[in-house]
XYZ file of C-alpha atoms in Angstrom:
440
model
C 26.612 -28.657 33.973
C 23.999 -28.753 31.438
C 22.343 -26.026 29.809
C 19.449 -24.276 31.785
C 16.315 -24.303 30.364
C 14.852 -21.101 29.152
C 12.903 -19.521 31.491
C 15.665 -20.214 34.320
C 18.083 -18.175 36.257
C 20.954 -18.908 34.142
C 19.178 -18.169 30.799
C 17.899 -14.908 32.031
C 19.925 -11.667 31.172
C 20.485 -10.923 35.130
C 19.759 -13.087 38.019
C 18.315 -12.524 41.517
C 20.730 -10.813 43.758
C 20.255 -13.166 46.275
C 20.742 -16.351 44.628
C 17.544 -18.025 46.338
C 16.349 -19.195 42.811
C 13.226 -17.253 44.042
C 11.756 -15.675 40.513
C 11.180 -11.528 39.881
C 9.906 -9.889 37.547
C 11.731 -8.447 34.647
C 11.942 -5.414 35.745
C 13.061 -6.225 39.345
C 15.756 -8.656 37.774
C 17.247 -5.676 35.904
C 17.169 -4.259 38.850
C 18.865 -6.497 40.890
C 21.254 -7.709 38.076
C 22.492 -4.022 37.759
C 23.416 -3.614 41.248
C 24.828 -7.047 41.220
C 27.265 -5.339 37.930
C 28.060 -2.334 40.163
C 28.546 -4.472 43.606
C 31.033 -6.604 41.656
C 32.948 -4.090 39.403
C 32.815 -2.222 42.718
C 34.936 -5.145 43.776
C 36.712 -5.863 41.008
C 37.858 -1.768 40.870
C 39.062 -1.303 44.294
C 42.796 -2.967 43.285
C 43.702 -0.598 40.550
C 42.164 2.145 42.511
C 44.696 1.059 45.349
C 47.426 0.970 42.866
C 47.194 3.945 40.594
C 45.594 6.565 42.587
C 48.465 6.593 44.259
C 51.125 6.853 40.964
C 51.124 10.764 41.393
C 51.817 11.026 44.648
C 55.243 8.996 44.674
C 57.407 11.874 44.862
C 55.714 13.837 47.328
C 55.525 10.693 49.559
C 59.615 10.394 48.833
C 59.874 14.202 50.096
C 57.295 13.887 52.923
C 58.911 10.327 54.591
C 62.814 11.785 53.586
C 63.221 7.905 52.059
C 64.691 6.894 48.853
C 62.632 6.753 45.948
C 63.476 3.048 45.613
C 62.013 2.670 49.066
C 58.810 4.062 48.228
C 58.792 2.503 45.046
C 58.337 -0.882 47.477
C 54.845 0.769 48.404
C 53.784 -0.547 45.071
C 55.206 -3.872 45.176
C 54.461 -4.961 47.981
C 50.746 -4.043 47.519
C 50.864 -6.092 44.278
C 52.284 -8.857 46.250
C 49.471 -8.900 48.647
C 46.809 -8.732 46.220
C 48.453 -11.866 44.589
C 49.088 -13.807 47.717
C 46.009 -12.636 49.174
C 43.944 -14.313 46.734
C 45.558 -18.124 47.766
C 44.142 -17.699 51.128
C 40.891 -16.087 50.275
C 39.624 -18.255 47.472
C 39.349 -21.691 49.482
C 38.443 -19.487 52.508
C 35.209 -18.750 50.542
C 35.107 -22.453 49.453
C 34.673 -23.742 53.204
C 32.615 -20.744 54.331
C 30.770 -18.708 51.522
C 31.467 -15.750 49.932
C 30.326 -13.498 52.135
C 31.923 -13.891 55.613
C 35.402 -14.021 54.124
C 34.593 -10.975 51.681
C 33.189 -8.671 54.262
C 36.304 -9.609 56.722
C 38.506 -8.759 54.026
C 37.230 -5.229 53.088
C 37.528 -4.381 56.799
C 40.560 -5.356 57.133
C 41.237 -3.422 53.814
C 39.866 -0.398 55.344
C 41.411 -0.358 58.233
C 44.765 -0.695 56.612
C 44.404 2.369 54.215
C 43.231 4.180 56.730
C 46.322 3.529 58.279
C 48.327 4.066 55.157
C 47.055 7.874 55.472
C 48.799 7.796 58.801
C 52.032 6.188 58.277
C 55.098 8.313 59.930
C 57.511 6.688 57.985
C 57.702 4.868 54.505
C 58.928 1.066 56.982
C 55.407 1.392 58.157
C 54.037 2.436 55.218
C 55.333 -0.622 53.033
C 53.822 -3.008 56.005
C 50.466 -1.562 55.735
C 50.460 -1.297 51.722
C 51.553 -4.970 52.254
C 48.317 -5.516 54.525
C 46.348 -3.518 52.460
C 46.961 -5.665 49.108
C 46.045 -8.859 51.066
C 42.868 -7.815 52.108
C 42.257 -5.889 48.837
C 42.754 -9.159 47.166
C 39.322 -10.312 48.599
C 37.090 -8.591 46.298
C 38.785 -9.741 42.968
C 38.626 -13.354 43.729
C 35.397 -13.526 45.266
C 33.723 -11.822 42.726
C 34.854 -14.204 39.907
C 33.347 -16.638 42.206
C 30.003 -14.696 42.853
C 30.084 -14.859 38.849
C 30.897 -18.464 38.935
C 28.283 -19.414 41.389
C 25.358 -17.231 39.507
C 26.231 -17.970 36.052
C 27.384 -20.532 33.657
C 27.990 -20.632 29.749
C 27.064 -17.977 27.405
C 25.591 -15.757 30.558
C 28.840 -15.821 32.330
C 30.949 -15.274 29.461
C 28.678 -11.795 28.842
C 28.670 -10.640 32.315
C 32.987 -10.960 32.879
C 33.199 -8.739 29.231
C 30.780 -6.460 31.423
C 32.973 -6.516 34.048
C 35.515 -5.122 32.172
C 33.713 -2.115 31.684
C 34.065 -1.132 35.308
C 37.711 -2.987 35.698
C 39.108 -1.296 32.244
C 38.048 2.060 33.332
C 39.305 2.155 36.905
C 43.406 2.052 36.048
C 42.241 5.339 33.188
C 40.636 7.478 35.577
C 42.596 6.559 38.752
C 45.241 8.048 38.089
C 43.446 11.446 37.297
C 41.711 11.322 40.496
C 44.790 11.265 42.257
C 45.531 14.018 40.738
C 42.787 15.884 41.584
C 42.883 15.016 44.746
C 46.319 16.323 45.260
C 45.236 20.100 44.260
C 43.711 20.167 47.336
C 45.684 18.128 49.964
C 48.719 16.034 50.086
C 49.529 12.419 49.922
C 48.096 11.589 52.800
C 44.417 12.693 51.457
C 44.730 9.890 49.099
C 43.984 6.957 51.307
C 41.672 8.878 52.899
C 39.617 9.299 49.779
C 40.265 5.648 49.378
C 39.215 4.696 52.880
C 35.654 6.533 52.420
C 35.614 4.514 49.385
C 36.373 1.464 50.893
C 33.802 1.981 53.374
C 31.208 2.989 51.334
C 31.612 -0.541 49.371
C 31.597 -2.301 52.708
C 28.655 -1.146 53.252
C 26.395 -1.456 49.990
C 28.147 -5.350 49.839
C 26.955 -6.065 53.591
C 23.306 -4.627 52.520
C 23.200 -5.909 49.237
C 25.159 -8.587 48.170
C 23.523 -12.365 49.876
C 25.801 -15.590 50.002
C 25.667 -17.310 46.360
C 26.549 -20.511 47.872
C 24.617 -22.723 49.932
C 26.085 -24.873 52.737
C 25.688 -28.108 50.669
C 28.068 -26.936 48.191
C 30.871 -25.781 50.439
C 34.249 -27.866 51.493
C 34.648 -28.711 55.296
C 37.762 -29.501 55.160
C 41.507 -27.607 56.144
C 44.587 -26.704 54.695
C 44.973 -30.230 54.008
C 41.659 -30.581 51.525
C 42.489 -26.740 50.095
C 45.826 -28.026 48.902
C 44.523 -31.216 47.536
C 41.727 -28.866 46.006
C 44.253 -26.851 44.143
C 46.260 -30.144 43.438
C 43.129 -31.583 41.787
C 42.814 -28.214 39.633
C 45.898 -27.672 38.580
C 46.239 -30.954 37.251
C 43.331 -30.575 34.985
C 45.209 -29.910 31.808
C 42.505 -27.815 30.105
C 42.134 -25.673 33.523
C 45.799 -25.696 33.626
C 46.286 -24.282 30.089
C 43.439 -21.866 30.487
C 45.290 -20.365 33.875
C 48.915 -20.128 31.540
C 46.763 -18.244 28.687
C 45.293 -15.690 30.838
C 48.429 -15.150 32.825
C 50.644 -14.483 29.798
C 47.730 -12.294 28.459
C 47.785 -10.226 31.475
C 51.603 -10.712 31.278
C 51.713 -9.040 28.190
C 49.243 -6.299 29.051
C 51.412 -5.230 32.076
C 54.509 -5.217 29.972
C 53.052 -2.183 27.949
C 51.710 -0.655 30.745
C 55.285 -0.704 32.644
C 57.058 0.483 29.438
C 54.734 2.658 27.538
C 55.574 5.627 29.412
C 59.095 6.070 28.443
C 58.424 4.308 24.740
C 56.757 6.823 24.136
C 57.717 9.807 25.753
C 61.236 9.442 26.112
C 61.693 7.491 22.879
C 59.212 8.380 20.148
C 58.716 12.418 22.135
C 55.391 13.016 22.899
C 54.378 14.993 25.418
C 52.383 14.097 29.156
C 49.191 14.676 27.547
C 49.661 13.133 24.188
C 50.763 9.926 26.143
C 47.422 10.202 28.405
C 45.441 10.543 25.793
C 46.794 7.593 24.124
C 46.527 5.391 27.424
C 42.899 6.300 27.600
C 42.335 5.529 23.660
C 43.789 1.912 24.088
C 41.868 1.156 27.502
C 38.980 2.278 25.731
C 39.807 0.036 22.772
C 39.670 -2.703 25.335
C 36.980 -2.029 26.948
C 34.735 -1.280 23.806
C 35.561 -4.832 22.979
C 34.757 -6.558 25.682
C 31.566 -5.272 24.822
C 30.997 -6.436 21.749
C 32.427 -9.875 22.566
C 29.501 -9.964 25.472
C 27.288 -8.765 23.647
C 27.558 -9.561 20.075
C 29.913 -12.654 19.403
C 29.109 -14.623 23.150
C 26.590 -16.756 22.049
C 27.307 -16.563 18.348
C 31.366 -17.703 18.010
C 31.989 -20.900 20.269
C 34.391 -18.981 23.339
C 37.189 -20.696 21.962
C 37.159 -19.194 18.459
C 37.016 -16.201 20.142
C 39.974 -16.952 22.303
C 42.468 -18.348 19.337
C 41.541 -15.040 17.771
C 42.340 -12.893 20.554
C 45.620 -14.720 20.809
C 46.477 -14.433 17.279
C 46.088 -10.454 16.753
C 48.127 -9.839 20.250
C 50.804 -12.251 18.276
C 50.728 -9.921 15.365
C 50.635 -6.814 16.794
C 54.004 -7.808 19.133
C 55.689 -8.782 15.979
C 54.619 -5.809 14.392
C 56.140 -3.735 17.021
C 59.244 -6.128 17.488
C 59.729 -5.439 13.503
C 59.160 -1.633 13.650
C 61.229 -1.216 16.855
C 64.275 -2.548 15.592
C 64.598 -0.702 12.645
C 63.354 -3.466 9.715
C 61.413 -0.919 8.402
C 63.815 1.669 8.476
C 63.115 4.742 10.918
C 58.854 4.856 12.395
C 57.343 7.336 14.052
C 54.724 7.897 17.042
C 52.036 6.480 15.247
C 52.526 3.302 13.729
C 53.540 2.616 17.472
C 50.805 3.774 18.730
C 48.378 1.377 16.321
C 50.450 -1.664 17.599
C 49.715 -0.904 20.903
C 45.925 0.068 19.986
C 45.417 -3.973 18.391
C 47.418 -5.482 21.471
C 45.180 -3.871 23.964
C 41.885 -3.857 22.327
C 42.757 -7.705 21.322
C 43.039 -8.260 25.626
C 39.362 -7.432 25.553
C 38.623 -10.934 23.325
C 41.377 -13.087 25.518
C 40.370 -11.907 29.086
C 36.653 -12.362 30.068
C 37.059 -15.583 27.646
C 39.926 -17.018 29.623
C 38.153 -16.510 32.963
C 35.102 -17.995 31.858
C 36.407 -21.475 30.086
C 38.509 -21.832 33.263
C 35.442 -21.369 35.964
C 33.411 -23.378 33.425
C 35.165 -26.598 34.569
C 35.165 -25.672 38.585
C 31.845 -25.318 39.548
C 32.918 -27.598 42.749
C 35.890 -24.785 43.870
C 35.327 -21.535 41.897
C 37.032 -19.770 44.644
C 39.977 -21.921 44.895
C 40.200 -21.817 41.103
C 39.298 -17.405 40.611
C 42.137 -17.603 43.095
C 44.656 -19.834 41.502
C 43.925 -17.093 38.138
C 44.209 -14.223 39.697
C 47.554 -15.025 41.647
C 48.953 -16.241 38.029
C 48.300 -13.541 36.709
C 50.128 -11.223 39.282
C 53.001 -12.997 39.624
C 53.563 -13.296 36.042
C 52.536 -9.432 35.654
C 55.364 -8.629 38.099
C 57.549 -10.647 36.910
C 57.354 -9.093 32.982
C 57.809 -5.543 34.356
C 61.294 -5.235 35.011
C 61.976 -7.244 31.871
C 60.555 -4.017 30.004
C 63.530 -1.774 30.330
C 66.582 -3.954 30.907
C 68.205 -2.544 27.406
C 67.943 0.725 28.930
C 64.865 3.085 28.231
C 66.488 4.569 24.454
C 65.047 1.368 22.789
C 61.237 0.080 22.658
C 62.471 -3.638 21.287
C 62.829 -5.195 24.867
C 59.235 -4.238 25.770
C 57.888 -5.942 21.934
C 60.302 -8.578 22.888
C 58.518 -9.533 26.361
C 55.037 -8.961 24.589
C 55.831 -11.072 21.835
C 57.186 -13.816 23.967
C 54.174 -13.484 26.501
C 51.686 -14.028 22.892
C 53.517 -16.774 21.616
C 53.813 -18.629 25.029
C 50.083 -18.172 25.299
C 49.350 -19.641 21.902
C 51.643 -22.783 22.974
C 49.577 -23.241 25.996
C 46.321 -22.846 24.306
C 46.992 -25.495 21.343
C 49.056 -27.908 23.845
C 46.973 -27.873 27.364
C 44.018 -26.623 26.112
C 43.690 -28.588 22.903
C 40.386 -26.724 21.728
C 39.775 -29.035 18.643
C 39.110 -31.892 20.471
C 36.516 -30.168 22.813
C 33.635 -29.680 20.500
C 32.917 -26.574 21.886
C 29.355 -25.329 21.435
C 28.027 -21.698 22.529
C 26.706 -22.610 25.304
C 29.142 -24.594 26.905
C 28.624 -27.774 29.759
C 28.365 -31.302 30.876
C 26.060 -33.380 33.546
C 29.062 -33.480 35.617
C 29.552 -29.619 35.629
C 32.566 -30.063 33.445
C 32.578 -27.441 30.022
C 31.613 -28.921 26.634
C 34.483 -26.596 25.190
């Protein structure tokens, strides 16, 4: 895909909402390219909000249904599950028939299944519907990498995922304190009710607002057969292929402190509920912050690669940092050299993420939703499986959770210098070929 000409949609800061190529005026394409941010992180919020709005209510929900806290615990992973599965099914569904039949089928379903969560009588039926209600969830994060796909390209798409992550890196702070709100004034229950309005609300301003991105002569007619041979086709792309590994051991990585942080450093290292929130909400605001200034300051400037390597790097240091200071090399540490590891690995995601995404998509304009769905379920599945791995020496020692992020870093760098080979790109800033394929 070669570079737009000034003057186009892809060279402009925010592009028509509609995608009819039809040209506004500046001020209507801030306009529209706002509510086009919202509509999307909208989207792109709705699975942590299904995930960690719900954290404080576990034990009330183990009380209420009279099951097993490992039973309930299921209520989480099976919702995880869906979201990842969810988005193998989704993605080439938007391939054959846009974006916005399958995405507006999805958030009904997705709202019909929470509101059914809030009237589970049992924790069986609860697990089926959280199940239900991660695979329709998992329509709005892979169709909105593909909205982004099918609007942008280069430089513009790299700046509007590290936007993105504004609204994305927020939601998993704040959700968790609005479920706790919400339970000072009604029960579990009141949860997925709040989450049902929201649900609907989206459904709503998506149907209004958000117009199919991609016309019928760029679609795939064909079935399962043509998806598979779609994803085939993808996967063997080595660059795609390394891109996918990177962003799944990033994320891998990322979920490995947020599984273990809470006992590292509570139980371990002693600080209290509130000294651990407000270091949760430091580090996701280290990431977010950024994201920023990679989309706004180095996108455009640093080829995305550059960018990427050095993301990479300063997760790899950080984990062996904390690998070194958690078993003891430096003799006894306390909260806060911990806590400035953890500060560099997260705030480091915020160079690796919206970079990964974007020199993936760059090479699939042809199948952007089979490819945003072949990411996000990598990224899941990996995610769950570095989790347990966290706290299988126990929860008295941080060094298995510095062991999994150091692993996940240098794994990632392998994959980048092996698949992705970025010397032999010649990346420039603004990335893309005639054939649609990224000059990376």
């Amino acid at each position: 895909m070669t570079d737009a000409a000034p003057g186009t949609a892809e060279n402009q800061d925010l592009p028509p909402i509609s995608g009819r190529g039809v040209a506004a005026p500046p001020s209507a394409s801030r306009r529209t390219g706002l509510l086009l941010t919202l509509v999307l992180g909208g989207l792109t919020a709705v699975p942590p909000l299904s995930m960690d709005m719900y954290l404080p209510a576990l034990p009330e929900v183990t009380q209420a249904l009279h099951s097993p806290a490992a039973t309930v615990q299921l209520t989480l992973t099976t919702c995880l599950t869906g979201m990842a599965l969810g988005q193998l099914v989704v993605g080439p569904m938007s391939d054959k028939w846009g974006r916005r039949r399958p995405l507006l089928t999805g958030m009904v379903i997705y709202v019909l299944a929470t509101a059914l969560c809030a009237l589970a009588p049992n924790a069986e039926i609860l697990i089926a519907f959280r199940l239900l209600q991660g695979l329709a969830g998992a329509a709005g994060i892979v169709i909105a990498r593909a909205v982004v796909r099918d609007l942008y390209d280069g430089v513009a798409m790299a700046r509007f995922f590290s936007t993105l992550m504004l609204i994305s890196g927020v939601a998993p702070v704040v959700a968790p304190l609005i479920g706790g709100q919400i339970l000072r004034i009604t029960d579990w229950r009141g949860v997925f009710v709040v989450l049902t309005v929201v649900g609907l609300l989206l459904t709503t301003v998506v149907w209004r607002t958000l117009h199919e991105t991609l016309p019928p002569e760029r679609r795939h007619a064909g079935g399962l057969g043509e998806t598979l041979r779609t994803m085939r086709d993808l996967l063997a792309d080595r660059a795609f292929s390394g891109y996918l590994l990177v962003g799944a051991f990033g994320f891998a990585a990322l979920f490995a402190y947020i599984s273990a942080s809470p006992f590292v450093i509570q139980e371990i290292y002693g600080a209290s509920p509130q000294t651990f929130s407000l270091l949760f909400g430091v580090n996701s605001v280290g990431l977010v912050t950024v994201g920023q200034i990679n989309g706004k300051v180095l996108v455009g400037r640093v080829p995305l690669n550059k960018v990427l390597g050095t993301g990479l790097t300063l997760i790899a240091l950080a984990a062996t940092a904390l690998l070194l200071m958690s078993s003891g090399v430096f003799g006894p540490v306390g909260l806060w050299p911990i806590a400035a590891g953890l500060f560099v690995l997260m705030a480091s995601m915020g160079l690796v993420m919206p970079s990964t995404n974007t020199l993936a998509l760059l090479r699939t304009p042809h199948a952007a939703g089979s490819a945003s769905a072949l990411l996000g379920t990598s990224t899941f599945l990996l995610g769950s499986v570095a989790s347990p791995l966290v706290g299988i020496a126990g929860e008295h020692t941080a060094v298995p959770m510095a062991v999994v992020q150091l692993g996940c870093a240098v794994l990632a760098l392998v994959c980048f210098l092996g698949l992705c080979r970025p010397w032999q790109r010649g990346e420039g800033t603004h990335g893309g070929t005639a054939d649609g394929r990224a000059t990376l």
